[in-house]
Amino acid sequence: MPAPLSPILELRHLRTLQALKQAGNLLRAATLLNLTQSALSHQIKQLEEHHGAALFERKSVPVRFTPAGERLLKLADDVLPRVAEAERDLARLLQGEAGQLRIAVECHTCFDWLMPSMDVFRKRWPEVDMDIVSGFQADPIGLLHEHRADVAIVAEIDADEPVDYHALFRFEIVALLAHDHPLAHKTYLSAEDFASDTLITYPVPDDMLDVVRQVLKPAGINPPRRTTELTVAMLQLVASRRGIATLPLWAAQNYLKRDYVLAKPISAAGLTGKLYAACRPELSSKSYLIDFVASTRETSFLNLPNVELL
């Protein structure tokens, strides 16, 4: 009778398999776990060699697990939530159960990813009181100092502010055009392409608009403006040839799926924005804050198009 296999399974192996299932391929799973792709592949190869069986089909897109892989994935789905729950229970015992997260945002489109992230967080921390500070906030960091907010979602790090910044993700920003716009044939839009048309934006200061801050201002271009509070109104204006708008790809994707407008990259390299969660230093060590950042990163990475973790 052959000797029984000595167990080598660790939680990291189970997290690897679960991330591979969620992300769909090795590269995205490695990003989700903050590992290199080679380190992730090594973990899987170690498991496969130990058990003498492949865990997934290498050429399947999205990833398709073998029966052996499905069995270990079931173990991961059973064990990892219980481990995470136990860790949260320990944190509650050590740090107390009560908490509050009042969230201030400086971008109109943040709610597209923030609400799903909050839904995930509430299930994990039902005793933490979550709320969104109503209305658009031109100075969300100031609300932290006034103790009117606990977390501020911001696009830039200000090293002079005495707050902690937690990296969330980087995202693609695209230009939106009508199908019959004169620039519709272009592969991408340059700064000069914006000079001859109206730029449709939300009513926010220029330093909060990535296209102005990163593209137009450095080129000395200041096109005519038109503003609206509503994304749907912005896209209606674009479709009616009233101007060009720029939005994160996730905010425009439903309109693009319906072929309502066209999306074009901004500059040959593309335009990207970044988002951070800022908080007062004394909140950074709280387990529920750490989990809020982690769940926001994970939920956004898995559900938004063209998002990269910072």
PDB file of C-alpha atoms in Angstrom:
ATOM      1  CA  MET A   1       0.000   0.000   0.000  1.00  0.00           C
ATOM      2  CA  PRO A   2       1.510   3.395  -0.932  1.00  0.00           C
ATOM      3  CA  ALA A   3       2.312   5.785   1.882  1.00  0.00           C
ATOM      4  CA  PRO A   4      -0.281   8.536   2.344  1.00  0.00           C
ATOM      5  CA  LEU A   5       0.580  11.984   1.047  1.00  0.00           C
ATOM      6  CA  SER A   6       1.800  14.399   3.673  1.00  0.00           C
ATOM      7  CA  PRO A   7      -0.389  17.522   3.531  1.00  0.00           C
ATOM      8  CA  ILE A   8       1.104  20.678   2.074  1.00  0.00           C
ATOM      9  CA  LEU A   9      -2.073  22.741   1.755  1.00  0.00           C
ATOM     10  CA  GLU A  10      -1.850  26.189   3.307  1.00  0.00           C
ATOM     11  CA  LEU A  11      -4.297  29.079   3.343  1.00  0.00           C
ATOM     12  CA  ARG A  12      -2.203  30.847   0.707  1.00  0.00           C
ATOM     13  CA  HIS A  13      -2.818  27.938  -1.688  1.00  0.00           C
ATOM     14  CA  LEU A  14      -6.552  28.163  -1.137  1.00  0.00           C
ATOM     15  CA  ARG A  15      -6.495  31.938  -1.627  1.00  0.00           C
ATOM     16  CA  THR A  16      -4.591  31.419  -4.872  1.00  0.00           C
ATOM     17  CA  LEU A  17      -7.217  29.030  -6.240  1.00  0.00           C
ATOM     18  CA  GLN A  18     -10.075  31.280  -5.175  1.00  0.00           C
ATOM     19  CA  ALA A  19      -8.413  34.330  -6.753  1.00  0.00           C
ATOM     20  CA  LEU A  20      -7.850  32.379  -9.978  1.00  0.00           C
ATOM     21  CA  LYS A  21     -11.546  31.504 -10.096  1.00  0.00           C
ATOM     22  CA  GLN A  22     -12.621  35.082  -9.380  1.00  0.00           C
ATOM     23  CA  ALA A  23     -10.147  36.810 -11.707  1.00  0.00           C
ATOM     24  CA  GLY A  24     -10.375  34.371 -14.618  1.00  0.00           C
ATOM     25  CA  ASN A  25      -6.668  34.104 -15.463  1.00  0.00           C
ATOM     26  CA  LEU A  26      -3.234  33.886 -13.852  1.00  0.00           C
ATOM     27  CA  LEU A  27      -2.196  37.488 -14.491  1.00  0.00           C
ATOM     28  CA  ARG A  28      -5.305  39.035 -12.941  1.00  0.00           C
ATOM     29  CA  ALA A  29      -5.212  36.579 -10.037  1.00  0.00           C
ATOM     30  CA  ALA A  30      -1.585  37.530  -9.340  1.00  0.00           C
ATOM     31  CA  THR A  31      -2.561  41.214  -9.373  1.00  0.00           C
ATOM     32  CA  LEU A  32      -5.437  40.558  -6.995  1.00  0.00           C
ATOM     33  CA  LEU A  33      -3.096  38.797  -4.547  1.00  0.00           C
ATOM     34  CA  ASN A  34      -0.244  41.289  -5.010  1.00  0.00           C
ATOM     35  CA  LEU A  35       2.051  38.513  -6.261  1.00  0.00           C
ATOM     36  CA  THR A  36       4.112  38.064  -9.396  1.00  0.00           C
ATOM     37  CA  GLN A  37       2.676  35.742 -12.004  1.00  0.00           C
ATOM     38  CA  SER A  38       5.697  33.455 -11.621  1.00  0.00           C
ATOM     39  CA  ALA A  39       5.141  33.167  -7.849  1.00  0.00           C
ATOM     40  CA  LEU A  40       1.504  32.296  -8.438  1.00  0.00           C
ATOM     41  CA  SER A  41       2.411  29.702 -11.066  1.00  0.00           C
ATOM     42  CA  HIS A  42       4.953  28.183  -8.700  1.00  0.00           C
ATOM     43  CA  GLN A  43       2.328  27.717  -6.002  1.00  0.00           C
ATOM     44  CA  ILE A  44      -0.012  25.969  -8.408  1.00  0.00           C
ATOM     45  CA  LYS A  45       2.756  23.803  -9.849  1.00  0.00           C
ATOM     46  CA  GLN A  46       3.749  22.770  -6.314  1.00  0.00           C
ATOM     47  CA  LEU A  47       0.193  21.632  -5.605  1.00  0.00           C
ATOM     48  CA  GLU A  48      -0.117  19.818  -8.920  1.00  0.00           C
ATOM     49  CA  GLU A  49       3.168  17.960  -8.462  1.00  0.00           C
ATOM     50  CA  HIS A  50       2.264  17.014  -4.905  1.00  0.00           C
ATOM     51  CA  HIS A  51      -1.153  15.637  -5.852  1.00  0.00           C
ATOM     52  CA  GLY A  52      -0.139  14.299  -9.248  1.00  0.00           C
ATOM     53  CA  ALA A  53      -2.953  16.044 -11.098  1.00  0.00           C
ATOM     54  CA  ALA A  54      -3.537  19.230 -13.065  1.00  0.00           C
ATOM     55  CA  LEU A  55      -5.786  21.741 -11.292  1.00  0.00           C
ATOM     56  CA  PHE A  56      -7.011  23.712 -14.308  1.00  0.00           C
ATOM     57  CA  GLU A  57      -6.856  23.651 -18.097  1.00  0.00           C
ATOM     58  CA  ARG A  58      -4.033  25.896 -19.203  1.00  0.00           C
ATOM     59  CA  LYS A  59      -5.570  27.205 -22.436  1.00  0.00           C
ATOM     60  CA  SER A  60      -9.113  27.794 -21.210  1.00  0.00           C
ATOM     61  CA  VAL A  61     -10.428  31.376 -21.172  1.00  0.00           C
ATOM     62  CA  PRO A  62     -11.840  32.025 -18.673  1.00  0.00           C
ATOM     63  CA  VAL A  63     -10.068  29.482 -16.510  1.00  0.00           C
ATOM     64  CA  ARG A  64     -11.715  26.055 -16.297  1.00  0.00           C
ATOM     65  CA  PHE A  65     -10.839  23.847 -13.333  1.00  0.00           C
ATOM     66  CA  THR A  66     -10.296  20.096 -13.508  1.00  0.00           C
ATOM     67  CA  PRO A  67     -12.136  17.796 -11.062  1.00  0.00           C
ATOM     68  CA  ALA A  68      -9.084  17.941  -8.775  1.00  0.00           C
ATOM     69  CA  GLY A  69      -9.064  21.715  -8.951  1.00  0.00           C
ATOM     70  CA  GLU A  70     -12.805  21.915  -8.309  1.00  0.00           C
ATOM     71  CA  ARG A  71     -12.386  19.836  -5.157  1.00  0.00           C
ATOM     72  CA  LEU A  72      -9.714  22.149  -3.776  1.00  0.00           C
ATOM     73  CA  LEU A  73     -11.725  25.171  -4.853  1.00  0.00           C
ATOM     74  CA  LYS A  74     -14.694  23.851  -2.880  1.00  0.00           C
ATOM     75  CA  LEU A  75     -12.394  23.548   0.137  1.00  0.00           C
ATOM     76  CA  ALA A  76     -11.296  27.158  -0.389  1.00  0.00           C
ATOM     77  CA  ASP A  77     -14.906  28.341  -0.612  1.00  0.00           C
ATOM     78  CA  ASP A  78     -15.726  26.492   2.611  1.00  0.00           C
ATOM     79  CA  VAL A  79     -12.663  27.429   4.651  1.00  0.00           C
ATOM     80  CA  LEU A  80     -11.653  30.958   3.651  1.00  0.00           C
ATOM     81  CA  PRO A  81     -14.923  32.702   4.613  1.00  0.00           C
ATOM     82  CA  ARG A  82     -14.783  31.008   8.023  1.00  0.00           C
ATOM     83  CA  VAL A  83     -11.170  32.101   8.524  1.00  0.00           C
ATOM     84  CA  ALA A  84     -12.024  35.678   7.542  1.00  0.00           C
ATOM     85  CA  GLU A  85     -15.019  35.664   9.877  1.00  0.00           C
ATOM     86  CA  ALA A  86     -12.867  34.423  12.756  1.00  0.00           C
ATOM     87  CA  GLU A  87     -10.288  37.140  12.074  1.00  0.00           C
ATOM     88  CA  ARG A  88     -13.021  39.788  12.154  1.00  0.00           C
ATOM     89  CA  ASP A  89     -14.369  38.344  15.403  1.00  0.00           C
ATOM     90  CA  LEU A  90     -10.912  38.570  16.977  1.00  0.00           C
ATOM     91  CA  ALA A  91     -10.600  42.159  15.808  1.00  0.00           C
ATOM     92  CA  ARG A  92     -13.956  42.966  17.401  1.00  0.00           C
ATOM     93  CA  LEU A  93     -12.841  41.422  20.672  1.00  0.00           C
ATOM     94  CA  LEU A  94      -9.607  43.400  20.694  1.00  0.00           C
ATOM     95  CA  GLN A  95     -10.767  46.714  19.220  1.00  0.00           C
ATOM     96  CA  GLY A  96     -14.446  46.810  20.074  1.00  0.00           C
ATOM     97  CA  GLU A  97     -17.411  46.249  17.805  1.00  0.00           C
ATOM     98  CA  ALA A  98     -18.667  49.768  17.200  1.00  0.00           C
ATOM     99  CA  GLY A  99     -17.384  51.886  14.385  1.00  0.00           C
ATOM    100  CA  GLN A 100     -18.411  54.535  11.897  1.00  0.00           C
ATOM    101  CA  LEU A 101     -17.457  55.176   8.289  1.00  0.00           C
ATOM    102  CA  ARG A 102     -18.836  58.407   6.876  1.00  0.00           C
ATOM    103  CA  ILE A 103     -17.523  58.612   3.322  1.00  0.00           C
ATOM    104  CA  ALA A 104     -16.996  61.839   1.375  1.00  0.00           C
ATOM    105  CA  VAL A 105     -16.346  61.765  -2.372  1.00  0.00           C
ATOM    106  CA  GLU A 106     -15.040  64.392  -4.752  1.00  0.00           C
ATOM    107  CA  CYS A 107     -16.083  62.664  -7.982  1.00  0.00           C
ATOM    108  CA  HIS A 108     -19.576  62.347  -9.449  1.00  0.00           C
ATOM    109  CA  THR A 109     -18.921  58.892 -10.915  1.00  0.00           C
ATOM    110  CA  CYS A 110     -17.535  57.283  -7.747  1.00  0.00           C
ATOM    111  CA  PHE A 111     -20.945  55.954  -6.752  1.00  0.00           C
ATOM    112  CA  ASP A 112     -20.805  53.448  -9.635  1.00  0.00           C
ATOM    113  CA  TRP A 113     -18.149  51.440  -7.773  1.00  0.00           C
ATOM    114  CA  LEU A 114     -18.578  52.722  -4.221  1.00  0.00           C
ATOM    115  CA  MET A 115     -22.098  51.387  -3.694  1.00  0.00           C
ATOM    116  CA  PRO A 116     -21.227  47.765  -4.628  1.00  0.00           C
ATOM    117  CA  SER A 117     -18.132  47.979  -2.412  1.00  0.00           C
ATOM    118  CA  MET A 118     -20.229  49.228   0.486  1.00  0.00           C
ATOM    119  CA  ASP A 119     -22.688  46.368  -0.001  1.00  0.00           C
ATOM    120  CA  VAL A 120     -19.847  43.837   0.315  1.00  0.00           C
ATOM    121  CA  PHE A 121     -18.460  45.599   3.384  1.00  0.00           C
ATOM    122  CA  ARG A 122     -21.833  45.751   5.199  1.00  0.00           C
ATOM    123  CA  LYS A 123     -22.128  41.973   5.071  1.00  0.00           C
ATOM    124  CA  ARG A 124     -18.729  41.636   6.710  1.00  0.00           C
ATOM    125  CA  TRP A 125     -19.128  44.408   9.274  1.00  0.00           C
ATOM    126  CA  PRO A 126     -22.863  44.889   9.972  1.00  0.00           C
ATOM    127  CA  GLU A 127     -22.131  46.694  13.235  1.00  0.00           C
ATOM    128  CA  VAL A 128     -20.130  49.461  11.511  1.00  0.00           C
ATOM    129  CA  ASP A 129     -22.377  52.383  10.666  1.00  0.00           C
ATOM    130  CA  MET A 130     -21.751  53.399   7.050  1.00  0.00           C
ATOM    131  CA  ASP A 131     -22.989  56.535   5.376  1.00  0.00           C
ATOM    132  CA  ILE A 132     -22.132  58.802   2.455  1.00  0.00           C
ATOM    133  CA  VAL A 133     -21.728  62.486   3.196  1.00  0.00           C
ATOM    134  CA  SER A 134     -24.428  63.942   0.985  1.00  0.00           C
ATOM    135  CA  GLY A 135     -23.627  65.969  -2.092  1.00  0.00           C
ATOM    136  CA  PHE A 136     -20.474  66.580  -4.096  1.00  0.00           C
ATOM    137  CA  GLN A 137     -17.576  67.614  -1.850  1.00  0.00           C
ATOM    138  CA  ALA A 138     -15.027  70.071  -3.222  1.00  0.00           C
ATOM    139  CA  ASP A 139     -12.798  69.611  -0.150  1.00  0.00           C
ATOM    140  CA  PRO A 140     -13.318  66.107   1.278  1.00  0.00           C
ATOM    141  CA  ILE A 141     -10.007  66.217   3.172  1.00  0.00           C
ATOM    142  CA  GLY A 142     -11.266  69.266   5.020  1.00  0.00           C
ATOM    143  CA  LEU A 143     -14.230  67.214   6.217  1.00  0.00           C
ATOM    144  CA  LEU A 144     -11.799  64.741   7.798  1.00  0.00           C
ATOM    145  CA  HIS A 145     -10.150  67.528   9.797  1.00  0.00           C
ATOM    146  CA  GLU A 146     -13.570  68.802  10.901  1.00  0.00           C
ATOM    147  CA  HIS A 147     -14.581  65.253  11.945  1.00  0.00           C
ATOM    148  CA  ARG A 148     -17.551  65.457   9.586  1.00  0.00           C
ATOM    149  CA  ALA A 149     -16.251  62.485   7.555  1.00  0.00           C
ATOM    150  CA  ASP A 150     -14.107  59.451   8.325  1.00  0.00           C
ATOM    151  CA  VAL A 151     -12.971  58.509   4.808  1.00  0.00           C
ATOM    152  CA  ALA A 152     -12.417  60.767   1.817  1.00  0.00           C
ATOM    153  CA  ILE A 153     -12.173  59.378  -1.722  1.00  0.00           C
ATOM    154  CA  VAL A 154      -9.658  61.573  -3.565  1.00  0.00           C
ATOM    155  CA  ALA A 155      -7.730  61.575  -6.837  1.00  0.00           C
ATOM    156  CA  GLU A 156      -4.379  62.874  -5.608  1.00  0.00           C
ATOM    157  CA  ILE A 157      -2.055  62.605  -2.636  1.00  0.00           C
ATOM    158  CA  ASP A 158      -1.216  65.859  -0.884  1.00  0.00           C
ATOM    159  CA  ALA A 159       1.960  65.259   1.114  1.00  0.00           C
ATOM    160  CA  ASP A 160       1.291  68.383   3.187  1.00  0.00           C
ATOM    161  CA  GLU A 161      -1.960  67.001   4.597  1.00  0.00           C
ATOM    162  CA  PRO A 162      -1.641  65.149   7.949  1.00  0.00           C
ATOM    163  CA  VAL A 163      -3.770  62.216   6.778  1.00  0.00           C
ATOM    164  CA  ASP A 164      -3.084  58.657   5.667  1.00  0.00           C
ATOM    165  CA  TYR A 165      -3.676  57.683   2.047  1.00  0.00           C
ATOM    166  CA  HIS A 166      -4.644  54.122   1.101  1.00  0.00           C
ATOM    167  CA  ALA A 167      -4.196  53.274  -2.571  1.00  0.00           C
ATOM    168  CA  LEU A 168      -7.291  51.979  -4.353  1.00  0.00           C
ATOM    169  CA  PHE A 169      -6.917  51.687  -8.127  1.00  0.00           C
ATOM    170  CA  ARG A 170      -5.943  53.256 -11.432  1.00  0.00           C
ATOM    171  CA  PHE A 171      -8.563  53.531 -14.204  1.00  0.00           C
ATOM    172  CA  GLU A 172      -8.876  54.508 -17.846  1.00  0.00           C
ATOM    173  CA  ILE A 173     -10.533  57.804 -18.856  1.00  0.00           C
ATOM    174  CA  VAL A 174     -11.962  58.026 -22.379  1.00  0.00           C
ATOM    175  CA  ALA A 175     -13.315  60.753 -24.640  1.00  0.00           C
ATOM    176  CA  LEU A 176     -16.945  60.338 -25.671  1.00  0.00           C
ATOM    177  CA  LEU A 177     -18.127  61.432 -29.116  1.00  0.00           C
ATOM    178  CA  ALA A 178     -21.245  61.273 -31.262  1.00  0.00           C
ATOM    179  CA  HIS A 179     -21.121  58.671 -34.031  1.00  0.00           C
ATOM    180  CA  ASP A 180     -21.152  61.384 -36.691  1.00  0.00           C
ATOM    181  CA  HIS A 181     -18.598  63.634 -34.978  1.00  0.00           C
ATOM    182  CA  PRO A 182     -15.798  64.869 -37.299  1.00  0.00           C
ATOM    183  CA  LEU A 183     -13.229  63.248 -34.980  1.00  0.00           C
ATOM    184  CA  ALA A 184     -14.977  59.868 -34.906  1.00  0.00           C
ATOM    185  CA  HIS A 185     -12.484  58.397 -37.395  1.00  0.00           C
ATOM    186  CA  LYS A 186      -9.447  59.096 -35.200  1.00  0.00           C
ATOM    187  CA  THR A 187      -7.661  56.328 -33.321  1.00  0.00           C
ATOM    188  CA  TYR A 188      -7.237  58.611 -30.303  1.00  0.00           C
ATOM    189  CA  LEU A 189      -7.754  62.280 -29.434  1.00  0.00           C
ATOM    190  CA  SER A 190      -4.869  64.644 -28.794  1.00  0.00           C
ATOM    191  CA  ALA A 191      -5.019  67.812 -26.730  1.00  0.00           C
ATOM    192  CA  GLU A 192      -5.414  69.855 -29.922  1.00  0.00           C
ATOM    193  CA  ASP A 193      -8.565  67.934 -30.877  1.00  0.00           C
ATOM    194  CA  PHE A 194     -10.394  69.437 -27.907  1.00  0.00           C
ATOM    195  CA  ALA A 195      -9.669  73.033 -28.937  1.00  0.00           C
ATOM    196  CA  SER A 196     -12.373  73.247 -31.599  1.00  0.00           C
ATOM    197  CA  ASP A 197     -15.276  71.815 -29.621  1.00  0.00           C
ATOM    198  CA  THR A 198     -17.162  72.307 -26.363  1.00  0.00           C
ATOM    199  CA  LEU A 199     -15.944  70.276 -23.386  1.00  0.00           C
ATOM    200  CA  ILE A 200     -18.897  68.925 -21.404  1.00  0.00           C
ATOM    201  CA  THR A 201     -18.078  68.284 -17.749  1.00  0.00           C
ATOM    202  CA  TYR A 202     -19.553  68.097 -14.299  1.00  0.00           C
ATOM    203  CA  PRO A 203     -19.624  71.500 -12.526  1.00  0.00           C
ATOM    204  CA  VAL A 204     -16.345  71.055 -10.653  1.00  0.00           C
ATOM    205  CA  PRO A 205     -13.074  73.033 -10.476  1.00  0.00           C
ATOM    206  CA  ASP A 206     -10.545  72.399 -13.242  1.00  0.00           C
ATOM    207  CA  ASP A 207      -8.040  70.865 -10.832  1.00  0.00           C
ATOM    208  CA  MET A 208     -10.519  68.004 -10.304  1.00  0.00           C
ATOM    209  CA  LEU A 209     -10.756  67.201 -14.017  1.00  0.00           C
ATOM    210  CA  ASP A 210      -8.017  64.830 -15.130  1.00  0.00           C
ATOM    211  CA  VAL A 211      -8.345  65.779 -18.795  1.00  0.00           C
ATOM    212  CA  VAL A 212      -7.780  69.448 -17.938  1.00  0.00           C
ATOM    213  CA  ARG A 213      -5.064  68.869 -15.355  1.00  0.00           C
ATOM    214  CA  GLN A 214      -3.103  66.253 -17.270  1.00  0.00           C
ATOM    215  CA  VAL A 215      -3.781  67.018 -20.952  1.00  0.00           C
ATOM    216  CA  LEU A 216      -5.322  70.376 -21.817  1.00  0.00           C
ATOM    217  CA  LYS A 217      -3.647  72.744 -19.350  1.00  0.00           C
ATOM    218  CA  PRO A 218      -0.086  71.540 -20.107  1.00  0.00           C
ATOM    219  CA  ALA A 219      -0.850  72.095 -23.820  1.00  0.00           C
ATOM    220  CA  GLY A 220      -2.250  75.579 -23.189  1.00  0.00           C
ATOM    221  CA  ILE A 221      -5.703  74.630 -24.481  1.00  0.00           C
ATOM    222  CA  ASN A 222      -8.876  75.972 -22.875  1.00  0.00           C
ATOM    223  CA  PRO A 223     -11.960  74.931 -24.878  1.00  0.00           C
ATOM    224  CA  PRO A 224     -15.470  76.325 -24.331  1.00  0.00           C
ATOM    225  CA  ARG A 225     -17.311  74.608 -21.494  1.00  0.00           C
ATOM    226  CA  ARG A 226     -20.754  73.305 -20.729  1.00  0.00           C
ATOM    227  CA  THR A 227     -21.624  71.637 -17.432  1.00  0.00           C
ATOM    228  CA  THR A 228     -24.274  69.291 -16.141  1.00  0.00           C
ATOM    229  CA  GLU A 229     -24.796  67.429 -12.867  1.00  0.00           C
ATOM    230  CA  LEU A 230     -26.148  64.265 -14.501  1.00  0.00           C
ATOM    231  CA  THR A 231     -24.196  61.646 -16.441  1.00  0.00           C
ATOM    232  CA  VAL A 232     -27.235  60.794 -18.568  1.00  0.00           C
ATOM    233  CA  ALA A 233     -27.611  64.455 -19.533  1.00  0.00           C
ATOM    234  CA  MET A 234     -23.905  64.611 -20.398  1.00  0.00           C
ATOM    235  CA  LEU A 235     -24.211  61.614 -22.733  1.00  0.00           C
ATOM    236  CA  GLN A 236     -27.361  63.026 -24.317  1.00  0.00           C
ATOM    237  CA  LEU A 237     -25.499  66.231 -25.128  1.00  0.00           C
ATOM    238  CA  VAL A 238     -22.634  64.229 -26.611  1.00  0.00           C
ATOM    239  CA  ALA A 239     -24.980  62.130 -28.759  1.00  0.00           C
ATOM    240  CA  SER A 240     -26.591  65.366 -30.001  1.00  0.00           C
ATOM    241  CA  ARG A 241     -23.217  66.772 -31.197  1.00  0.00           C
ATOM    242  CA  ARG A 242     -23.177  69.479 -28.519  1.00  0.00           C
ATOM    243  CA  GLY A 243     -19.611  68.692 -27.515  1.00  0.00           C
ATOM    244  CA  ILE A 244     -17.116  66.126 -26.200  1.00  0.00           C
ATOM    245  CA  ALA A 245     -17.157  64.602 -22.726  1.00  0.00           C
ATOM    246  CA  THR A 246     -14.578  62.593 -20.813  1.00  0.00           C
ATOM    247  CA  LEU A 247     -15.491  59.915 -18.284  1.00  0.00           C
ATOM    248  CA  PRO A 248     -13.993  56.880 -16.605  1.00  0.00           C
ATOM    249  CA  LEU A 249     -14.626  53.892 -18.834  1.00  0.00           C
ATOM    250  CA  TRP A 250     -16.730  52.234 -16.122  1.00  0.00           C
ATOM    251  CA  ALA A 251     -19.096  55.233 -16.021  1.00  0.00           C
ATOM    252  CA  ALA A 252     -19.634  55.121 -19.785  1.00  0.00           C
ATOM    253  CA  GLN A 253     -19.745  51.365 -20.369  1.00  0.00           C
ATOM    254  CA  ASN A 254     -23.536  50.970 -20.289  1.00  0.00           C
ATOM    255  CA  TYR A 255     -23.934  53.677 -22.943  1.00  0.00           C
ATOM    256  CA  LEU A 256     -21.158  52.137 -25.027  1.00  0.00           C
ATOM    257  CA  LYS A 257     -22.798  48.701 -24.870  1.00  0.00           C
ATOM    258  CA  ARG A 258     -25.951  50.267 -26.298  1.00  0.00           C
ATOM    259  CA  ASP A 259     -23.832  51.979 -28.982  1.00  0.00           C
ATOM    260  CA  TYR A 260     -25.222  55.329 -27.867  1.00  0.00           C
ATOM    261  CA  VAL A 261     -21.874  57.136 -28.270  1.00  0.00           C
ATOM    262  CA  LEU A 262     -18.275  56.352 -29.258  1.00  0.00           C
ATOM    263  CA  ALA A 263     -15.296  56.119 -26.903  1.00  0.00           C
ATOM    264  CA  LYS A 264     -11.777  57.151 -27.915  1.00  0.00           C
ATOM    265  CA  PRO A 265      -8.509  56.995 -25.946  1.00  0.00           C
ATOM    266  CA  ILE A 266      -7.104  60.356 -24.917  1.00  0.00           C
ATOM    267  CA  SER A 267      -3.530  60.661 -26.254  1.00  0.00           C
ATOM    268  CA  ALA A 268      -1.541  57.807 -27.741  1.00  0.00           C
ATOM    269  CA  ALA A 269      -0.647  56.471 -24.285  1.00  0.00           C
ATOM    270  CA  GLY A 270      -4.172  56.874 -22.931  1.00  0.00           C
ATOM    271  CA  LEU A 271      -5.326  58.938 -19.972  1.00  0.00           C
ATOM    272  CA  THR A 272      -5.573  57.377 -16.538  1.00  0.00           C
ATOM    273  CA  GLY A 273      -6.854  58.582 -13.197  1.00  0.00           C
ATOM    274  CA  LYS A 274      -6.141  57.318  -9.695  1.00  0.00           C
ATOM    275  CA  LEU A 275      -8.199  57.009  -6.547  1.00  0.00           C
ATOM    276  CA  TYR A 276      -7.193  56.868  -2.891  1.00  0.00           C
ATOM    277  CA  ALA A 277      -9.040  56.488   0.390  1.00  0.00           C
ATOM    278  CA  ALA A 278      -7.816  59.104   2.860  1.00  0.00           C
ATOM    279  CA  CYS A 279      -8.450  58.986   6.600  1.00  0.00           C
ATOM    280  CA  ARG A 280      -7.135  60.386   9.859  1.00  0.00           C
ATOM    281  CA  PRO A 281      -4.070  58.436  11.081  1.00  0.00           C
ATOM    282  CA  GLU A 282      -5.813  57.052  14.160  1.00  0.00           C
ATOM    283  CA  LEU A 283      -8.339  55.263  11.941  1.00  0.00           C
ATOM    284  CA  SER A 284      -5.798  53.522   9.701  1.00  0.00           C
ATOM    285  CA  SER A 285      -5.101  50.723  12.184  1.00  0.00           C
ATOM    286  CA  LYS A 286      -8.759  49.826  12.663  1.00  0.00           C
ATOM    287  CA  SER A 287      -9.509  46.397  11.231  1.00  0.00           C
ATOM    288  CA  TYR A 288     -12.755  47.554   9.643  1.00  0.00           C
ATOM    289  CA  LEU A 289     -10.948  50.369   7.799  1.00  0.00           C
ATOM    290  CA  ILE A 290      -8.315  47.938   6.533  1.00  0.00           C
ATOM    291  CA  ASP A 291     -11.059  45.582   5.363  1.00  0.00           C
ATOM    292  CA  PHE A 292     -12.997  48.426   3.730  1.00  0.00           C
ATOM    293  CA  VAL A 293      -9.937  49.320   1.631  1.00  0.00           C
ATOM    294  CA  ALA A 294      -9.283  45.657   0.781  1.00  0.00           C
ATOM    295  CA  SER A 295     -12.887  44.911  -0.186  1.00  0.00           C
ATOM    296  CA  THR A 296     -13.103  48.103  -2.269  1.00  0.00           C
ATOM    297  CA  ARG A 297      -9.948  47.220  -4.184  1.00  0.00           C
ATOM    298  CA  GLU A 298     -11.080  43.646  -4.771  1.00  0.00           C
ATOM    299  CA  THR A 299     -14.653  44.477  -5.766  1.00  0.00           C
ATOM    300  CA  SER A 300     -13.599  47.246  -8.136  1.00  0.00           C
ATOM    301  CA  PHE A 301     -10.821  45.210  -9.754  1.00  0.00           C
ATOM    302  CA  LEU A 302     -13.117  42.264 -10.416  1.00  0.00           C
ATOM    303  CA  ASN A 303     -16.100  44.264 -11.683  1.00  0.00           C
ATOM    304  CA  LEU A 304     -14.876  47.422 -13.440  1.00  0.00           C
ATOM    305  CA  PRO A 305     -13.331  47.467 -16.940  1.00  0.00           C
ATOM    306  CA  ASN A 306      -9.663  48.437 -17.416  1.00  0.00           C
ATOM    307  CA  VAL A 307      -8.909  48.879 -13.722  1.00  0.00           C
ATOM    308  CA  GLU A 308      -5.435  48.288 -12.267  1.00  0.00           C
ATOM    309  CA  LEU A 309      -4.681  48.073  -8.569  1.00  0.00           C
ATOM    310  CA  LEU A 310      -2.283  50.665  -7.173  1.00  0.00           C
TER     311      LEU A 310
END
